[in-house]
GROMACS .gro file of C-alpha atoms in nm:
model
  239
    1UNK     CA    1  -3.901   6.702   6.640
    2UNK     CA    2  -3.584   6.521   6.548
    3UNK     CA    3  -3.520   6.466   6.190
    4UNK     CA    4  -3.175   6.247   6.123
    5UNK     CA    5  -2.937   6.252   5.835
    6UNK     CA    6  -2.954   5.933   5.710
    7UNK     CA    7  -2.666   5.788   5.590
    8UNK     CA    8  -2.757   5.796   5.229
    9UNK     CA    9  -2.801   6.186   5.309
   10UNK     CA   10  -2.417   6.207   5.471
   11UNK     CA   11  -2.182   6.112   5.110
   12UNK     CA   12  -2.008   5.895   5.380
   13UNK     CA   13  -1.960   5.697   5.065
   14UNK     CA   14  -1.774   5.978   4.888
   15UNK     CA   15  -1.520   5.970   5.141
   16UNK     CA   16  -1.227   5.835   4.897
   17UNK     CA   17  -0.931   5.958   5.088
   18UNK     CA   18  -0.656   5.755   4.972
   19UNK     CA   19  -0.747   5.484   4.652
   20UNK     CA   20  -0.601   5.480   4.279
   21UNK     CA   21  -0.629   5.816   4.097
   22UNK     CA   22  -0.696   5.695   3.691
   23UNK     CA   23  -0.619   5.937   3.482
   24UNK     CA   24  -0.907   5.801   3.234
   25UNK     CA   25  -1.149   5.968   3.547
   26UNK     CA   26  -0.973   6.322   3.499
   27UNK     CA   27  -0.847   6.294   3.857
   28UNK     CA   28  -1.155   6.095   4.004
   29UNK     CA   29  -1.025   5.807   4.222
   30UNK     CA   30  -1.139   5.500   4.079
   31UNK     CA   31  -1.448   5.461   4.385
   32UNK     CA   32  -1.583   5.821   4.323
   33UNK     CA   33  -1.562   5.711   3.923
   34UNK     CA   34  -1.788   5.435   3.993
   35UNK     CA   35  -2.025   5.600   4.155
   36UNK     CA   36  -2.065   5.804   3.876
   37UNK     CA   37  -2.321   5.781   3.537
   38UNK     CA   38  -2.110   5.900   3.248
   39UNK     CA   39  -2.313   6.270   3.298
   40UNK     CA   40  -2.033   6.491   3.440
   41UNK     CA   41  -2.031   6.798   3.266
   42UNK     CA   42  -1.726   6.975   3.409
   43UNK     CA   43  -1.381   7.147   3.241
   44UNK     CA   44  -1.068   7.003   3.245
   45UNK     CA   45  -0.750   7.125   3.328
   46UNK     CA   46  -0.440   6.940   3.326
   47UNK     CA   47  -0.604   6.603   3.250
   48UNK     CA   48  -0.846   6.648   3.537
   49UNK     CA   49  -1.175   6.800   3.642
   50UNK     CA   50  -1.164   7.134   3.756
   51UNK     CA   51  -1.386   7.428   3.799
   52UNK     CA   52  -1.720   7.396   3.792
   53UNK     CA   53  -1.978   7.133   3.740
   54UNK     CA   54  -2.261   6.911   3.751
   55UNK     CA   55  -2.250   6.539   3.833
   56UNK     CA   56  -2.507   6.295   3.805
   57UNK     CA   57  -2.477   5.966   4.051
   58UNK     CA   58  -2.611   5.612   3.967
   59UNK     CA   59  -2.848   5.656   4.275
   60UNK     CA   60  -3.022   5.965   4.106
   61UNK     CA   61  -2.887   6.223   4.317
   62UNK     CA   62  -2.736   6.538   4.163
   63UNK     CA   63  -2.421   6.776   4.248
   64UNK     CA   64  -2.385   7.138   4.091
   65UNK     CA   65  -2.069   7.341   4.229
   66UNK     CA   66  -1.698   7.360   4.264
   67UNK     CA   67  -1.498   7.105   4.155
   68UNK     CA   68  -1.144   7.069   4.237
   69UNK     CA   69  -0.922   6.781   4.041
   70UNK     CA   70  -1.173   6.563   4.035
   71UNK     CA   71  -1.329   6.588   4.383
   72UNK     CA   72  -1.602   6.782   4.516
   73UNK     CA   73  -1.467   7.066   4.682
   74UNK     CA   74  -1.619   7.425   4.753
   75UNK     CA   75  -1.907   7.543   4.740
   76UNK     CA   76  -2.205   7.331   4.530
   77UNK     CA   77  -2.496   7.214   4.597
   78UNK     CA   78  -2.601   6.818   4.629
   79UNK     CA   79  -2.993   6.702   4.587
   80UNK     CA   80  -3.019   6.345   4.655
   81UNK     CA   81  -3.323   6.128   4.448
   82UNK     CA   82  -3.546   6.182   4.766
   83UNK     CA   83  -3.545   6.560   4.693
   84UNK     CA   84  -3.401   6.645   5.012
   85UNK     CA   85  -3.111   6.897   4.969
   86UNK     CA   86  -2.817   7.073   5.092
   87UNK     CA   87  -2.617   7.399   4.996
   88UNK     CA   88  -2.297   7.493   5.115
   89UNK     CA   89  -1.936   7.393   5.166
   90UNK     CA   90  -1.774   7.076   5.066
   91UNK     CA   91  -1.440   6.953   5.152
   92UNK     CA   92  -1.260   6.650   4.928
   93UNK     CA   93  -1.629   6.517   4.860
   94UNK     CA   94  -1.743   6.558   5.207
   95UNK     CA   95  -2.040   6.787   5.321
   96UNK     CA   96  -1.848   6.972   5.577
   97UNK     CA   97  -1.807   7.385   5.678
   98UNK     CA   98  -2.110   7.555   5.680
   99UNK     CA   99  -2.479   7.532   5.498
  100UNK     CA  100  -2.835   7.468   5.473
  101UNK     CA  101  -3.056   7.142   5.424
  102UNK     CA  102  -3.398   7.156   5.336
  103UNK     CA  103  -3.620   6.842   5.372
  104UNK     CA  104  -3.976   6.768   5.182
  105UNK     CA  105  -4.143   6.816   5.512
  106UNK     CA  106  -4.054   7.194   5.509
  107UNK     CA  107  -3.759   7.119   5.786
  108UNK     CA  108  -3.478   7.351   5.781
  109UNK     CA  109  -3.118   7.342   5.925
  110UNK     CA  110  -2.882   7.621   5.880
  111UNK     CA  111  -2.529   7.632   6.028
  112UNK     CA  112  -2.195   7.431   6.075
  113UNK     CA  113  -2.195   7.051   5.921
  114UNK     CA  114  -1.891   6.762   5.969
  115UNK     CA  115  -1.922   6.499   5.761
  116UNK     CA  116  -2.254   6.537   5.637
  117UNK     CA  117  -2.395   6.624   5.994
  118UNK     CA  118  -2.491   6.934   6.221
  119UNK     CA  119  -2.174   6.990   6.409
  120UNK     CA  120  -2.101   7.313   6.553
  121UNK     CA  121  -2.325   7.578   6.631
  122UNK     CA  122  -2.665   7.604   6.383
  123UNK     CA  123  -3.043   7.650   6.374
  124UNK     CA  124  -3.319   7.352   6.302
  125UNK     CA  125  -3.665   7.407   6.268
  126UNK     CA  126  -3.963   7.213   6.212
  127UNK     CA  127  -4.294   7.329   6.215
  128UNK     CA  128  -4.339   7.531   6.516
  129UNK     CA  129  -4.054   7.414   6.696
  130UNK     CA  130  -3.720   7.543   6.635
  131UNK     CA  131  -3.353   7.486   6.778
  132UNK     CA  132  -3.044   7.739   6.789
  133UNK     CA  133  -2.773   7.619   6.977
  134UNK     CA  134  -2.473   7.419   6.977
  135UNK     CA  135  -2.437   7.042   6.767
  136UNK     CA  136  -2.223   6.718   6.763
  137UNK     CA  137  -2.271   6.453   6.527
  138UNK     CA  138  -2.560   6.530   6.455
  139UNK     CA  139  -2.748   6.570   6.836
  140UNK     CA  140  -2.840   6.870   6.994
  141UNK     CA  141  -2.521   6.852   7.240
  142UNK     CA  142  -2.391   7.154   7.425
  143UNK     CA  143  -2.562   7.493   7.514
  144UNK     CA  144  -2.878   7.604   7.339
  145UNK     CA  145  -3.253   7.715   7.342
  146UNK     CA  146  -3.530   7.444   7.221
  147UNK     CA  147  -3.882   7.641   7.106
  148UNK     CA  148  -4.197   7.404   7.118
  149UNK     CA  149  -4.455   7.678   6.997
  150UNK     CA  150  -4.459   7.978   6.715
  151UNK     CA  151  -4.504   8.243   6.955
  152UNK     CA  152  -4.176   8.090   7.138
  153UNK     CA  153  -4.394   8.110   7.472
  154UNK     CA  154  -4.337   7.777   7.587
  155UNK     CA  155  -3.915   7.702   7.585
  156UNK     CA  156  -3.636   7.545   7.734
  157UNK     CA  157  -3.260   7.667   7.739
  158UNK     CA  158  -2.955   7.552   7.934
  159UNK     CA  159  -2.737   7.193   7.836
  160UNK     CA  160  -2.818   6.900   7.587
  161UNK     CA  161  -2.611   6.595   7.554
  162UNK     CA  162  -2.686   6.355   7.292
  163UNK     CA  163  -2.996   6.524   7.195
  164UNK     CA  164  -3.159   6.529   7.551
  165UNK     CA  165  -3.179   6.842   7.776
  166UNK     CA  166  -2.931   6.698   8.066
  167UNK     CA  167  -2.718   6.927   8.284
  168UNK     CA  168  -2.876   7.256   8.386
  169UNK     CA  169  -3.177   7.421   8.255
  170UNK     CA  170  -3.456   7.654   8.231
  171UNK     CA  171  -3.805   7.505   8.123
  172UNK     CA  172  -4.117   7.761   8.066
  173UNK     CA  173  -4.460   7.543   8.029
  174UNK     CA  174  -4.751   7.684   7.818
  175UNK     CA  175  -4.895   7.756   8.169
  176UNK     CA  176  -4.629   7.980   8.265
  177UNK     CA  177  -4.460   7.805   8.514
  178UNK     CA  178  -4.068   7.814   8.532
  179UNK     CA  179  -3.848   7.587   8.594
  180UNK     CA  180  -3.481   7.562   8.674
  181UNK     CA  181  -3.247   7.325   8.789
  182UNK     CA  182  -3.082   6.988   8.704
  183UNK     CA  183  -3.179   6.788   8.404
  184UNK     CA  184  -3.051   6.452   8.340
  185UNK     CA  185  -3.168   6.253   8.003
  186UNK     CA  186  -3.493   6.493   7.966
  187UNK     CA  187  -3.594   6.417   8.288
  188UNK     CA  188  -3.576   6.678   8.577
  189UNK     CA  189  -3.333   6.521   8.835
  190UNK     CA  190  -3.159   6.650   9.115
  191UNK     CA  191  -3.214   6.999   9.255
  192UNK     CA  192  -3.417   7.293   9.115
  193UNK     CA  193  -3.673   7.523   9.184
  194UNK     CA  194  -4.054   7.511   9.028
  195UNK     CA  195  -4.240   7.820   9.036
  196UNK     CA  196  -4.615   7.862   8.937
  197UNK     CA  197  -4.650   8.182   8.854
  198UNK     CA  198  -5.092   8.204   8.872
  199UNK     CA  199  -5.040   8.069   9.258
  200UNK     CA  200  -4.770   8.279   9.330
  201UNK     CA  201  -4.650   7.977   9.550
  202UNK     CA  202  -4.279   7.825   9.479
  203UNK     CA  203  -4.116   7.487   9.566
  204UNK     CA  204  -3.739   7.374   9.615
  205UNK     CA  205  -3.552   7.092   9.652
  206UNK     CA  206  -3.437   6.795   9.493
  207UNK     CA  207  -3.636   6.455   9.530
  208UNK     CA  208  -4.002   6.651   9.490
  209UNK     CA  209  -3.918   6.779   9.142
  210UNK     CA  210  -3.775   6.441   8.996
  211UNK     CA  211  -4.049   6.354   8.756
  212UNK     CA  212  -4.077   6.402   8.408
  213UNK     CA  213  -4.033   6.738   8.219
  214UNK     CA  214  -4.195   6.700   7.884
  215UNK     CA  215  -4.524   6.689   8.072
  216UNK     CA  216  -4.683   7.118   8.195
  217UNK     CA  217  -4.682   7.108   8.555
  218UNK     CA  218  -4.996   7.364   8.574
  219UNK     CA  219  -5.143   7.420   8.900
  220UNK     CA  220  -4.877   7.337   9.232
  221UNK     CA  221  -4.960   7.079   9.463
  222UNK     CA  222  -5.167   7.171   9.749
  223UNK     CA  223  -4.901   7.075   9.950
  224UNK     CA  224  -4.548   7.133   9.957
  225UNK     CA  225  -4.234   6.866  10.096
  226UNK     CA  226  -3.989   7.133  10.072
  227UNK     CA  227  -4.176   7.512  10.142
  228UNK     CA  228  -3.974   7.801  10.092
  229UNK     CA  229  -4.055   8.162  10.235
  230UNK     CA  230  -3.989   8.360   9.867
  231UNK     CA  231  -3.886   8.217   9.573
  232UNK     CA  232  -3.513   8.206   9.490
  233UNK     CA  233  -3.419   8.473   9.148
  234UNK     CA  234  -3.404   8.233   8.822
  235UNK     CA  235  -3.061   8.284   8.708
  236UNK     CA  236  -2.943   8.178   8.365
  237UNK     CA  237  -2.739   7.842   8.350
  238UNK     CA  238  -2.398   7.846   8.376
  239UNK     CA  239  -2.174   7.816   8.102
   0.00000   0.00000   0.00000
């Protein structure tokens, strides 16, 4: 379900901290100025750019916001030539604070962005699956809760890092079956506790619940290396 921010979608390239200001730009430093067609439509005050605007790159994208001496800054909203698009805060031509990108797909984020990626806490969803939780650099990284269907029946929510559920975590299958333990790189690894809910039956332990995750478990094995007399509560993962 992952879709990236490229780095043509970040304006890494409109970070121009530092660089000649020319006061033929209006306050533009002389990088931002040649990224830009001679379409900026914007007041000036003071012998630079201020207010609000509309820009027009050489690469075809668009900007339509705040402008502050000459940078991007505020709130506007950027469409880049491949229609994809983004709404919310920008900070000395940098996507970052909070908003909301919209890809042709119909894939949505919604939340807290550094640097032209999900950082902070913010929702993602594509098709049926959806995301709320916590971000870094762009990867699901922290605490959250990952849907996989519409009818948010089949779920998992504990830790990511990087983008993989790793740490401890709660996993329901389509089946119904729970469960809970120790993740590590989307793989379930280390101790936990699988319980089918149809057979009533649980099992605990670590090594006999070290295989993948992604895959639903469905009916228990008809045999069990680690029995246990009644199943242990399912608690929510610590924080």
């Amino acid at each position: 379900m992952a879709v990236q921010l490229s780095s043509s979608h970040r304006l890494s390239g409109l970070d121009l901290e530092g660089g000649d200001v020319l006061s033929a730009t209006h306050g533009m430093t002389a990088a931002f100025a040649a990224q830009v067609t001679d379409r900026f439509d914007c007041t000036v005050a003071k012998g630079r750019y201020h207010g609000y605007g509309s820009v027009i790159f050489k690469n075809s994208s668009h900007y339509l916001g705040a402008v502050d001496h000459g940078r991007l800054h505020g709130y506007g909203v950027y469409t880049w030539d491949d229609k994809v698009q983004y709404k919310g805060d920008f900070k000395d031509n940098l996507i970052t604070g909070e908003g909301y990108y919209t890809w042709n797909d119909g894939s949505e984020y919604r939340g807290e962005v550094k640097d032209g990626r999900r950082h902070g806490r913010g929702i993602f969803t594509k098709g049926p699956h959806r995301y709320e939780g916590e971000w870094r650099a762009g990867q699901r990284h922290g605490i959250g809760i990952l849907y996989f269907t519409q009818d948010r029946s089949h779920f998992y929510e504990g830790e990511f890092a990087d983008g993989k559920k790793h740490g401890w975590g709660r996993m329901k299958y389509k089946s119904g079956s729970i469960y809970e333990g120790q993740w590590d790189g989307n793989q379930r690894e280390g101790y936990g506790i699988m319980r089918w809910l149809i057979a009533g039956k649980s099992l605990a332990g670590g090594a006999g619940l070290a295989t993948t995750a992604v895959q639903d478990p469905g009916v228990p094995p008809t045999a069990s290396p680690h029995p246990t007399p009644a199943m242990a509560p399912v608690t929510s993962p610590p924080r």
